[in-house]
Short mmCIF file of C-alpha atoms and ligand atoms in Angstrom, two decimals:
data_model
loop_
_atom_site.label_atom_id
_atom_site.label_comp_id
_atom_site.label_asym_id
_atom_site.label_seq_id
_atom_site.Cartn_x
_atom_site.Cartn_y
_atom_site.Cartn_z
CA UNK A 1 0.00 0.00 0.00
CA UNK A 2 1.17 3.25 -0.67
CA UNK A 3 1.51 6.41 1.66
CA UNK A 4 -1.15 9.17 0.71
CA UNK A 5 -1.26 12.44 0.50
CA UNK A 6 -4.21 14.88 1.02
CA UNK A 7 -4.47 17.43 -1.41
CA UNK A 8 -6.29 20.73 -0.99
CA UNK A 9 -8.19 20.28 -4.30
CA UNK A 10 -10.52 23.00 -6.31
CA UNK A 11 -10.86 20.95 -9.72
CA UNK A 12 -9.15 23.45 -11.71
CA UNK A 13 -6.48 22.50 -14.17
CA UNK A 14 -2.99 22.44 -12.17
CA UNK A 15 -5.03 20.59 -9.09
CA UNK A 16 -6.26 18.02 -11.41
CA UNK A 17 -3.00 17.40 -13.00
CA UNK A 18 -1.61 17.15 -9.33
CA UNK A 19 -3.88 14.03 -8.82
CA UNK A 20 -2.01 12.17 -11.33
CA UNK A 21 1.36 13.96 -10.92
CA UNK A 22 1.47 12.77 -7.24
CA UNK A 23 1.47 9.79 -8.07
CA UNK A 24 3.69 9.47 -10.77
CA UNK A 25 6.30 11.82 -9.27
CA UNK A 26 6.02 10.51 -5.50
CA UNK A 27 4.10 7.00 -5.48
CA UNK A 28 1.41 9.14 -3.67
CA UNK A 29 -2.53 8.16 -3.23
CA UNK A 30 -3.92 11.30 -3.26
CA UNK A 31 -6.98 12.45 -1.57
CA UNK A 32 -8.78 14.95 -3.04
CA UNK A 33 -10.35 17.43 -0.79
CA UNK A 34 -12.59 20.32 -1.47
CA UNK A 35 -13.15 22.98 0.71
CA UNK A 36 -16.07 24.72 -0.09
CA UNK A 37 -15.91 28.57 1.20
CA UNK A 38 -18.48 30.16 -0.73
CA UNK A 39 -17.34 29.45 -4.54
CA UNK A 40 -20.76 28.57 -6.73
CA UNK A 41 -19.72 25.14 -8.06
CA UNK A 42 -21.37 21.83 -8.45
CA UNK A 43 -19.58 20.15 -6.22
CA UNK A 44 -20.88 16.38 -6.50
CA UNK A 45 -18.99 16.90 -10.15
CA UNK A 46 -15.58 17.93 -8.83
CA UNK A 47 -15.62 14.65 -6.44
CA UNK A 48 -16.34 12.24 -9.26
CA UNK A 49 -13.73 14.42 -11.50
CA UNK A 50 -10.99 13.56 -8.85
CA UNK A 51 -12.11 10.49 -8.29
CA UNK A 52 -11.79 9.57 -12.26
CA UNK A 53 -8.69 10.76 -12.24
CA UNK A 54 -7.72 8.38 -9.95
CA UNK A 55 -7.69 10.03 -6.47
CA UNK A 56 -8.66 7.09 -3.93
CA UNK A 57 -10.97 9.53 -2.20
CA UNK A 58 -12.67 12.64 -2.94
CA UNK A 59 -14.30 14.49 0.47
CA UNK A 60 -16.28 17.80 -0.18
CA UNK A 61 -16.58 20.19 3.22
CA UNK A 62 -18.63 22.65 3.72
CA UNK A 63 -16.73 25.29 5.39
CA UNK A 64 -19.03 28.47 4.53
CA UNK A 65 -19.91 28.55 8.34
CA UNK A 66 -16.68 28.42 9.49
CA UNK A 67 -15.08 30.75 7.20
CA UNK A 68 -17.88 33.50 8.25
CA UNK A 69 -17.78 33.13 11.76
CA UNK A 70 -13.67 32.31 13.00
CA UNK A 71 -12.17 34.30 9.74
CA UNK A 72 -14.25 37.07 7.51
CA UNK A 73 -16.18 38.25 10.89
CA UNK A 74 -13.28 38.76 13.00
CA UNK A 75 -11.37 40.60 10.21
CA UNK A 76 -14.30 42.67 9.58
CA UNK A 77 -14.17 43.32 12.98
CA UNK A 78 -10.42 44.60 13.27
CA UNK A 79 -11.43 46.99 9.63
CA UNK A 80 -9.15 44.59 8.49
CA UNK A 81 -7.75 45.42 4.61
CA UNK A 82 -4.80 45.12 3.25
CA UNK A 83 -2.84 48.57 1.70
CA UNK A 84 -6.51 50.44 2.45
CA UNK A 85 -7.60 48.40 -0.88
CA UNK A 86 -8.21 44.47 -0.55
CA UNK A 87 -10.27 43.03 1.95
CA UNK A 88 -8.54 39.87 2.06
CA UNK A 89 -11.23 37.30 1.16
CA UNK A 90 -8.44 34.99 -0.43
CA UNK A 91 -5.99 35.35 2.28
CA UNK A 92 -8.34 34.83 5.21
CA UNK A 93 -9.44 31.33 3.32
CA UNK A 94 -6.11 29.80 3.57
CA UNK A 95 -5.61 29.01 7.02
CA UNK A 96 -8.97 27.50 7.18
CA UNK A 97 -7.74 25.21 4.34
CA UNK A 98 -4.77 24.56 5.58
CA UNK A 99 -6.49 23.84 8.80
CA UNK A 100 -9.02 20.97 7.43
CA UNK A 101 -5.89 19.96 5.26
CA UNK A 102 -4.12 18.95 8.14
CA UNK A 103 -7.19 17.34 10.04
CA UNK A 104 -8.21 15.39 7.31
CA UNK A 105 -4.51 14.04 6.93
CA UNK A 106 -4.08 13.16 10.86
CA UNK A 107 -7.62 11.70 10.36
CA UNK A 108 -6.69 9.35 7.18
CA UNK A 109 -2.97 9.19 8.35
CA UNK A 110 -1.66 10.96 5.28
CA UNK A 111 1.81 11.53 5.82
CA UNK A 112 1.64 14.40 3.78
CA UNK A 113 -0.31 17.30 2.32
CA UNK A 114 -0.52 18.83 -0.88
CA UNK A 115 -1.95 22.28 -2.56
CA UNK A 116 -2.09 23.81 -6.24
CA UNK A 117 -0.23 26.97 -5.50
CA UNK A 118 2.97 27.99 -7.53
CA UNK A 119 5.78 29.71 -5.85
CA UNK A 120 5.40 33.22 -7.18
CA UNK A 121 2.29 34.19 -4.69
CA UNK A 122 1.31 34.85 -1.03
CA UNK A 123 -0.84 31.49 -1.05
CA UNK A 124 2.31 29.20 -0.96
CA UNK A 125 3.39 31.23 2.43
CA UNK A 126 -0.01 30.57 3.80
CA UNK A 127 -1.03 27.29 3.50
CA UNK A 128 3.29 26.22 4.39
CA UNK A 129 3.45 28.46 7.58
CA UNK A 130 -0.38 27.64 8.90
CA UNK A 131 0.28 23.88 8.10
CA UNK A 132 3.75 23.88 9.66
CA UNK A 133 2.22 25.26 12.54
CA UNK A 134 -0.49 23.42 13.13
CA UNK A 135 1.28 20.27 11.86
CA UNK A 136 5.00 20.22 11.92
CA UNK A 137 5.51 16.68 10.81
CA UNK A 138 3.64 16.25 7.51
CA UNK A 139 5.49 16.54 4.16
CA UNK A 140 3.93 19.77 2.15
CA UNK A 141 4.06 19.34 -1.59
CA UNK A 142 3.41 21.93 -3.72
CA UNK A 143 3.34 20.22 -7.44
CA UNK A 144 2.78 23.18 -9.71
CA UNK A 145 5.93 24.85 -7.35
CA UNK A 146 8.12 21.65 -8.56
CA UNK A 147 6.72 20.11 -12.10
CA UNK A 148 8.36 23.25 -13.88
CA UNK A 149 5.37 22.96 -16.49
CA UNK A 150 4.43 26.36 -18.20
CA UNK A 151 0.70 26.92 -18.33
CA UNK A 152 0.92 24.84 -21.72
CA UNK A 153 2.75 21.75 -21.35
CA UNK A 154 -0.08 21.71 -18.05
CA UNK A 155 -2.79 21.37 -20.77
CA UNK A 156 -0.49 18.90 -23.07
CA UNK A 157 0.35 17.12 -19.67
CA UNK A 158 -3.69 16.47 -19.13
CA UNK A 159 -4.48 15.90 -22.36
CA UNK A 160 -2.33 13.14 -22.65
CA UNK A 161 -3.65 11.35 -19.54
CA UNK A 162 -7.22 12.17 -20.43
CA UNK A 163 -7.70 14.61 -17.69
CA UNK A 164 -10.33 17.11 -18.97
CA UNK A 165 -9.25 20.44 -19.29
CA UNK A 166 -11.44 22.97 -17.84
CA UNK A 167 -13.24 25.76 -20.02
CA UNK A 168 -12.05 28.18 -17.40
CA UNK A 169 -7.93 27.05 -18.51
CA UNK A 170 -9.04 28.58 -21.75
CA UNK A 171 -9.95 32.08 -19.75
CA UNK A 172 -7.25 33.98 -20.32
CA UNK A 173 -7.75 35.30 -16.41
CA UNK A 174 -6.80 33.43 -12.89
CA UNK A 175 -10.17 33.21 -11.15
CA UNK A 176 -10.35 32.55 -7.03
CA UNK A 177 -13.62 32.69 -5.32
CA UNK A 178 -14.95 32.98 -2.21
CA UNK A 179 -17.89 34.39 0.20
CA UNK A 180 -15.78 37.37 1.02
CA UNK A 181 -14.47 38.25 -2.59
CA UNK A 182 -13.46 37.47 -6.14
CA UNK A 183 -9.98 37.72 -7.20
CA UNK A 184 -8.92 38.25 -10.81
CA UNK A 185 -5.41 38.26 -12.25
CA UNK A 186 -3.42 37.76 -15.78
CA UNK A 187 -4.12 38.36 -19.48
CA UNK A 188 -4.48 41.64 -20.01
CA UNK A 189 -4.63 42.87 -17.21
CA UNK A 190 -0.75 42.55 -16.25
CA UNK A 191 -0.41 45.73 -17.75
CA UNK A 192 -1.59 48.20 -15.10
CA UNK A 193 -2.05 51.07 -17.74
CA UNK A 194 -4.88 48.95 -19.11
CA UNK A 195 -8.70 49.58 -17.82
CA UNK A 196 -9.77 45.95 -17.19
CA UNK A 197 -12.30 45.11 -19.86
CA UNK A 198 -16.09 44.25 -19.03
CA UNK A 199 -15.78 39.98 -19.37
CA UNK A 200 -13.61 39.95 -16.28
CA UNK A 201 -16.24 41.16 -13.92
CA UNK A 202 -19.08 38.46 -13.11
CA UNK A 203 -20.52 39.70 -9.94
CA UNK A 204 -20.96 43.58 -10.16
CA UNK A 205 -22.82 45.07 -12.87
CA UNK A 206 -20.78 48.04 -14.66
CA UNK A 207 -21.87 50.94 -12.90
CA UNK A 208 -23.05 53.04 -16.10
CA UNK A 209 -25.39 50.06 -16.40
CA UNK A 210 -26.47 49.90 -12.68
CA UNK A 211 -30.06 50.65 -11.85
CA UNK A 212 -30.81 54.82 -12.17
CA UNK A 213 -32.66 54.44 -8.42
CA UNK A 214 -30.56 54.08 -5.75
CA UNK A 215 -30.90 51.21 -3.24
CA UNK A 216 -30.96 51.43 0.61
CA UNK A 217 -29.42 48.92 2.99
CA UNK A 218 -30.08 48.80 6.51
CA UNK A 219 -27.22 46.73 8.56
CA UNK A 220 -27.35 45.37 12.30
CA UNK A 221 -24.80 45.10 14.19
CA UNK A 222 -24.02 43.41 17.51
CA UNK A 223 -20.50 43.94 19.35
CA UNK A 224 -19.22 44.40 15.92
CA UNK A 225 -20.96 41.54 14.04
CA UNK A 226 -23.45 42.06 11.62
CA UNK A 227 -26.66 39.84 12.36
CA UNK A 228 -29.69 41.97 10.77
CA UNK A 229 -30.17 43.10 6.74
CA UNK A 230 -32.96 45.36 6.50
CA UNK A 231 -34.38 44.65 10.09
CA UNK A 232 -34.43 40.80 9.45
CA UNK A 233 -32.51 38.31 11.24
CA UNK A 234 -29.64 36.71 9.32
CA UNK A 235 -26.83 34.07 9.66
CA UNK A 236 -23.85 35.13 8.64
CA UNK A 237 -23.43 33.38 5.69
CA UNK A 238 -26.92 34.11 4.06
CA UNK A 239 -26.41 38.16 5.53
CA UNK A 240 -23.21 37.92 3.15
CA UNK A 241 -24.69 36.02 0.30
CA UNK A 242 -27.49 38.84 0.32
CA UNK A 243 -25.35 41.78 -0.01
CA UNK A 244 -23.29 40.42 -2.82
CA UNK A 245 -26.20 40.20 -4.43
CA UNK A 246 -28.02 43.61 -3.65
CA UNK A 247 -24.71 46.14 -3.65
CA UNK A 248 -23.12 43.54 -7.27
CA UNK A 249 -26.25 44.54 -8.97
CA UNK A 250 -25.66 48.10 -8.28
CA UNK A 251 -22.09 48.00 -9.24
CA UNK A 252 -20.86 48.44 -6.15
CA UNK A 253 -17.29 46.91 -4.68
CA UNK A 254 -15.25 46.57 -8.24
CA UNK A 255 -11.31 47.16 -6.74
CA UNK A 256 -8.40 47.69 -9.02
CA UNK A 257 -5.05 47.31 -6.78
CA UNK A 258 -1.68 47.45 -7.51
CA UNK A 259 -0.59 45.28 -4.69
CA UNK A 260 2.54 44.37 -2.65
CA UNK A 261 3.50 40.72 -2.37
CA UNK A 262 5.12 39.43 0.64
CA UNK A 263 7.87 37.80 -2.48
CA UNK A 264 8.22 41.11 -3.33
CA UNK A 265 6.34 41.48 -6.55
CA UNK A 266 4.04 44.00 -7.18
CA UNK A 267 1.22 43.14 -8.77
CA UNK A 268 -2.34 44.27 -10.42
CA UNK A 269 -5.14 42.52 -9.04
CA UNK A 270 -8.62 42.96 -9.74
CA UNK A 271 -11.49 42.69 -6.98
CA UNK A 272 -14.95 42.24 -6.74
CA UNK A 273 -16.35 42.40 -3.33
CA UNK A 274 -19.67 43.65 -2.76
CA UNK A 275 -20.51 42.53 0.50
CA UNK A 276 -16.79 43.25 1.84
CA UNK A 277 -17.48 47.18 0.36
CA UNK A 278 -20.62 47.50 2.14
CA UNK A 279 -19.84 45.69 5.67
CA UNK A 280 -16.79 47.17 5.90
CA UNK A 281 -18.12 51.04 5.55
CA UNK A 282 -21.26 49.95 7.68
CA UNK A 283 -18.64 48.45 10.53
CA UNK A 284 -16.46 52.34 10.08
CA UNK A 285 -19.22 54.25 10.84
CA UNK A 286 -20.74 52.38 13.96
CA UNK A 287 -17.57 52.62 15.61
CA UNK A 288 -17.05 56.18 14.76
CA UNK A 289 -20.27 56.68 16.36
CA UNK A 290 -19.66 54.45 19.40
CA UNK A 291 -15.84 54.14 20.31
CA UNK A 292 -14.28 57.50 21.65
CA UNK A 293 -11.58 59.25 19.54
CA UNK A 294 -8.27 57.91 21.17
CA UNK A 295 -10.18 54.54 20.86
CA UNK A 296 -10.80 54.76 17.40
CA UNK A 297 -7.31 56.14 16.72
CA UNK A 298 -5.44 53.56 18.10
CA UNK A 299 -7.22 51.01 16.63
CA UNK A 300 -6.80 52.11 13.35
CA UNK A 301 -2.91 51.48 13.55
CA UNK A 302 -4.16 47.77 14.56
CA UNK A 303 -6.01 47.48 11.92
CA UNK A 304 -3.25 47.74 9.48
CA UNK A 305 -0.76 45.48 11.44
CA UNK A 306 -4.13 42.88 11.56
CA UNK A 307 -4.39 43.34 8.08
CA UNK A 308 -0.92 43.09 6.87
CA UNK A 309 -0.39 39.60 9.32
CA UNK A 310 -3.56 37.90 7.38
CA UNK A 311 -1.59 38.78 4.52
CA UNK A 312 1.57 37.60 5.19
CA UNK A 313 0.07 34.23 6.01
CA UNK A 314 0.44 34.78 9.72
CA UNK A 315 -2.82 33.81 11.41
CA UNK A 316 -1.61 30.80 13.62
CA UNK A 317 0.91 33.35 14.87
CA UNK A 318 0.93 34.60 18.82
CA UNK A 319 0.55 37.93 17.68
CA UNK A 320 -2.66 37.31 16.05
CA UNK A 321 -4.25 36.07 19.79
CA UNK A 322 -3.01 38.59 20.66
CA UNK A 323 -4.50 41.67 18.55
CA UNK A 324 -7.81 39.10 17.97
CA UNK A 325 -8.18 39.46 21.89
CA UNK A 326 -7.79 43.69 21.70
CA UNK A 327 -10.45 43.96 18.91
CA UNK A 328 -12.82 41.36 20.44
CA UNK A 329 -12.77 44.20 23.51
CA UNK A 330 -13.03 47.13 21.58
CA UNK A 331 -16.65 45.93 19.94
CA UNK A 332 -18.19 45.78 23.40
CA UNK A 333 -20.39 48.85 22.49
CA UNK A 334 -20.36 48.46 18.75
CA UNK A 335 -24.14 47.42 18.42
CA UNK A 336 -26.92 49.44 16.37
CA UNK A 337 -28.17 50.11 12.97
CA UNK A 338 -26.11 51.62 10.04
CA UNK A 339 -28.33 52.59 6.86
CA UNK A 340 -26.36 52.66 3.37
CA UNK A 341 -27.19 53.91 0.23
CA UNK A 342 -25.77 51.92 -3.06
CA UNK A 343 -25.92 54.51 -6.29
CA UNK A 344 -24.34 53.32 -9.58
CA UNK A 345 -20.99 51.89 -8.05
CA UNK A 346 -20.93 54.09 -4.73
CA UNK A 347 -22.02 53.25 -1.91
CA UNK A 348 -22.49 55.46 0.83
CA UNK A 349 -23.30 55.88 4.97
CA UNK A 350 -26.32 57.99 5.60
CA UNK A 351 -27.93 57.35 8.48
CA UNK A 352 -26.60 55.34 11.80
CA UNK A 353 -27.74 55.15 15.40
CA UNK A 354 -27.25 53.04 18.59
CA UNK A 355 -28.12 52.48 22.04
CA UNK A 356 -24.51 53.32 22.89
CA UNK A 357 -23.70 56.15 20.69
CA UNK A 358 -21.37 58.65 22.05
CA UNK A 359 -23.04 61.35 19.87
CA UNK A 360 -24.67 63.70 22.20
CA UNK A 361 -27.10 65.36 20.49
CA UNK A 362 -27.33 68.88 23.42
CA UNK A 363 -23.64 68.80 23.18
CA UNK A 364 -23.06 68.64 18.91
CA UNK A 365 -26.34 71.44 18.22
CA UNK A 366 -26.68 74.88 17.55
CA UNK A 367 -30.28 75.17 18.14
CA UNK A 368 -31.94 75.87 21.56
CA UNK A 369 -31.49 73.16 23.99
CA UNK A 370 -27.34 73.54 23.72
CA UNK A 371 -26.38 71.29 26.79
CA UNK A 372 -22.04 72.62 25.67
CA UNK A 373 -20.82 75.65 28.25
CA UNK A 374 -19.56 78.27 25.74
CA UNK A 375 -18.24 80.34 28.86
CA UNK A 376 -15.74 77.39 29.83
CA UNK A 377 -14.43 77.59 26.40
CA UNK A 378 -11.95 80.50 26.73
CA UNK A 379 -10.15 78.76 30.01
CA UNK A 380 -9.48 75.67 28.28
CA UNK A 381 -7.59 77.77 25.03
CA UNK A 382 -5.95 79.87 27.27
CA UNK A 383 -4.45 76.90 28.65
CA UNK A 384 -4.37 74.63 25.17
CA UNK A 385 -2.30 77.28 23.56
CA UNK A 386 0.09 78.28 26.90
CA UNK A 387 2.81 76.19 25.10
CA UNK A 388 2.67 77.86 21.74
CA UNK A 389 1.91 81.51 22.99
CA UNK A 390 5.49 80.53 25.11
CA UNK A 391 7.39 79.52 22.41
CA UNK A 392 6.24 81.91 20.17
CA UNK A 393 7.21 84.74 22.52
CA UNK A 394 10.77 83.13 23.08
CA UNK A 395 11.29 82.01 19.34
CA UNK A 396 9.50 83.85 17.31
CA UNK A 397 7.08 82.14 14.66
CA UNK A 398 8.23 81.20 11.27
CA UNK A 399 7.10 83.25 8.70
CA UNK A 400 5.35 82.02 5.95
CA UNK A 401 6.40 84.04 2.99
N1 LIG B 501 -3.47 38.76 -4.44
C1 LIG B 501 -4.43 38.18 -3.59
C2 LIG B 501 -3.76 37.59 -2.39
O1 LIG B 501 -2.61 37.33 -2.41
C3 LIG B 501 -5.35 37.21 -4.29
C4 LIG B 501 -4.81 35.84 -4.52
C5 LIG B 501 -5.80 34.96 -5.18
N2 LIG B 501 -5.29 33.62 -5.24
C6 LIG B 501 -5.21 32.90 -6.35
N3 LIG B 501 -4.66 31.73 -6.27
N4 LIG B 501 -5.66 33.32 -7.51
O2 LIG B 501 -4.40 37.40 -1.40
#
C-alpha cells in the first residue's frame, strides 16, 4: 500500500493534473479534498472528477460557516484590509484550508499534504506556515511549485492522460472565489495602464449600467458583528450572500489594486467584493459613532498590522491572539443600525444610530437646547495654547512668505 497524500483540491487544471502527478512523481494516493468557502460550483462533479482521475478519495466540506464566523467576521471586525484596498477574502481562506488539510490528513494518516499553488504568490506562504504550525511533521508538496510545467505543457500534460481540461484554462484570467471576494489576475490585465475590460467582472454590474434608483441597505450590528439586513434576522453566511447580491447589482465593490506581495512582486489585481465594500463602511461608521476618539485612533494602527499579518500568512501566529483578543474588547459597544445607500458603483453611509452612541445630540447642536458651556471655552484655550503663545514669545514664529 502506498503512503497518501491529502491534497487541498478545487478541480481546476494544475489541481487536477496534481492528482495524477502525485502519483507518478512521489508513489502518492492522493486524496482529493474540497473545501467549499463560498465558490458557486457543483460540487458532486468535482468529487467524481478527482475520483476519475484516480484520487482514492474525494471528500467535499462545507466550510461556509466556518469561514464566516472564525475568519471574515473577526477581520471585519479589526477593519481589516490590506494597503486600504483588498479586503482579504483569499488570504483569510487559507488558514482554514490549511487547517481541514491537516485534520483530514491526521484523520486518514496521510503523511503528507498537498496544494495547487505555484511559488510566485502569497498562497504558498499561507497554506506552508499555517500547516507547519499546526502540523509540523507532515510533508507539504506543492506540485505546480516543482513540475516546472508552463501553463501549456499543463494542458499537453492532461491531455495526454485524459484529464479534462477545464473551459475556465481557456480564460485567459486566474479566477479565485470565495464568500468574502473574487480575485482576478493575468491576461491583459498585467499591464496596469490597461482599464480591465467588461468579461472579467461576473458579480458587479458596470456601474453606467447599474439601476438609475438608488438602493438602501439597513445593517445590524451586535458587538461588531453584523446579524440583521434590513431589520431581518440573518446568519452570517446568508447576511453575506445577500449583499453580494443587492450592492453587485448596483455595481458596487469593483477594486483595481496594484498590490505588494510578501515575495516582493508588485502586482495588479482585480477585486470584486460587494458585500466586503458595504460591511466594511457599515462596521467604520458604527464605531465612529460608538468608540471614543483615542479609541478609534489607536485602533486604526491595529487594523493595518491585523491586516498586513492575514496577509503575510500569519494567522496561527501569537501575535494574532493577541491583537484578535484587543479587537474582540473594543466591539463591546459596537451594536446598532447603520443605513447605506448603493448609487451606480458608490455606496455610501447615511444614516446610523445606537443604544450606545457617544453622539450627544445637546452637546453637537446649535439650536436651543445647547447642553455645551460656551463660557468654559476661553479657560481651556488659554491653557491649550500656553505652550505655543510661550514659544512663540521666546522664538518667534516662522514666517510664511
Ligand atoms: N493577491 C491576492 C492575495 O494574495 C489574491 C490571490 C488569489 N489567489 C489565487 N490563487 N488566484 O491574497
Amino acid at each position: 500500500m502506498s503512503d497518501k497524500v491529502v491534497l487541498a483540491y478545487s478541480g481546476g487544471l494544475d489541481t487536477s493534473v496534481a492528482i495524477r502527478w502525485l502519483k507518478e512523481r512521489y508513489n502518492l494516493d492522493v486524496i482529493a479534498l474540497n473545501v467549499n468557502v463560498g465558490s458557486e460550483r457543483d460540487f458532486s462533479a468535482v468529487r467524481k472528477k478527482a475520483l476519475n482521475i484516480g484520487a482514492v478519495k474525494a471528500l467535499v466540506e462545507d466550510a461556509k460557516e466556518l469561514f464566516v464566523n472564525y475568519f471574515i467576521f473577526p477581520a471585519l471586525q479589526a477593519d481589516a484590509v490590506y494597503e486600504g484596498q483588498y479586503p482579504l477574502a483569499h488570504a483569510l481562506s487559507r488558514p482554514l484550508m490549511a487547517k481541514l488539510l491537516v485534520d483530514t490528513a491526521l484523520k486518514e494518516k496521510a503523511s503528507a499534504v498537498a496544494h495547487g499553488c505555484t511559488g510566485k504568490g502569497n498562497d504558498q506562504v499561507r497554506f506552508d506556515v499555517s500547516i507547519g504550525a499546526l502540523a509540523p511533521s507532515l510533508k507539504i508538496i506543492a506540485p505546480a511549485r516543482e513540475w516546472g510545467m508552463s501553463r501549456e505543457e499543463t494542458i499537453k500534460y492532461a491531455q495526454r492522460y485524459g484529464i479534462p481540461v477545464p473551459v475556465t484554462a481557456a480564460s485567459p484570467y486566474s479566477i479565485d472565489e470565495n464568500l468574502w471576494g473574487r480575485s482576478i489576475e493575468c491576461g491583459v490585465l498585467e499591464d496596469p495602464w490597461v482599464e480591465p475590460p467588461a468579461d472579467v467582472f461576473t458579480w458587479t454590474r458596470s456601474p453606467a449600467n447599474a439601476p438609475d434608483e438608488p438602493a438602501y441597505v439597513e445593517i445590524g450590528f451586535e458587538q461588531g458583528i453584523p446579524v440583521t439586513l434590513d431589520g431581518q434576522q440573518m446568519d452570517g453566511v446568508s447576511l453575506i450572500q445577500h449583499l453580494n447580491q443587492l450592492a453587485g447589482e448596483q455595481g458596487v465593490g469593483r477594486i483595481d489594486h496594484l498590490e505588494n506581495r510578501l515575495v516582493g512582486i508588485k502586482s495588479r489585481e482585480i477585486y470584486e467584493a460587494p458585500a466586503a465594500t458595504v460591511l466594511l463602511q457599515a462596521h467604520q461608521a458604527l464605531e465612529a459613532m460608538t468608540l471614543s476618539k483615542d479609541q478609534l485612533r489607536f485602533k486604526q494602527k491595529v487594523a493595518i498590522e491585523y491586516a498586513d499579518l492575514i496577509y503575510n500568512g500569519l494567522w496561527f501566529s501569537s501575535l494574532h491572539q493577541d491583537l484578535a483578543a484587543y479587537v474582540r474588547s473594543t466591539q463591546r459597544y459596537v451594536t446598532g443600525t447603520v443605513r447605506l445607500k448603493l448609487f451606480k458603483g458608490g455606496c455610501r453611509v447615511v444614516g446610523r444610530k445606537s443604544p450606545k452612541s457617544l453622539y450627544s445630540y445637546g452637546l453637537a447642536t446649535y439650536d436651543k437646547g445647547d447642553q455645551f458651556d460656551q463660557s468654559a471655552s476661553p479657560g481651556f484655550i488659554h491653557i491649550w495654547g500656553l505652550p505655543v503663545r510661550t514659544q512663540a514669545q521666546i522664538q518667534g514664529v516662522e514666517e510664511v512668505k
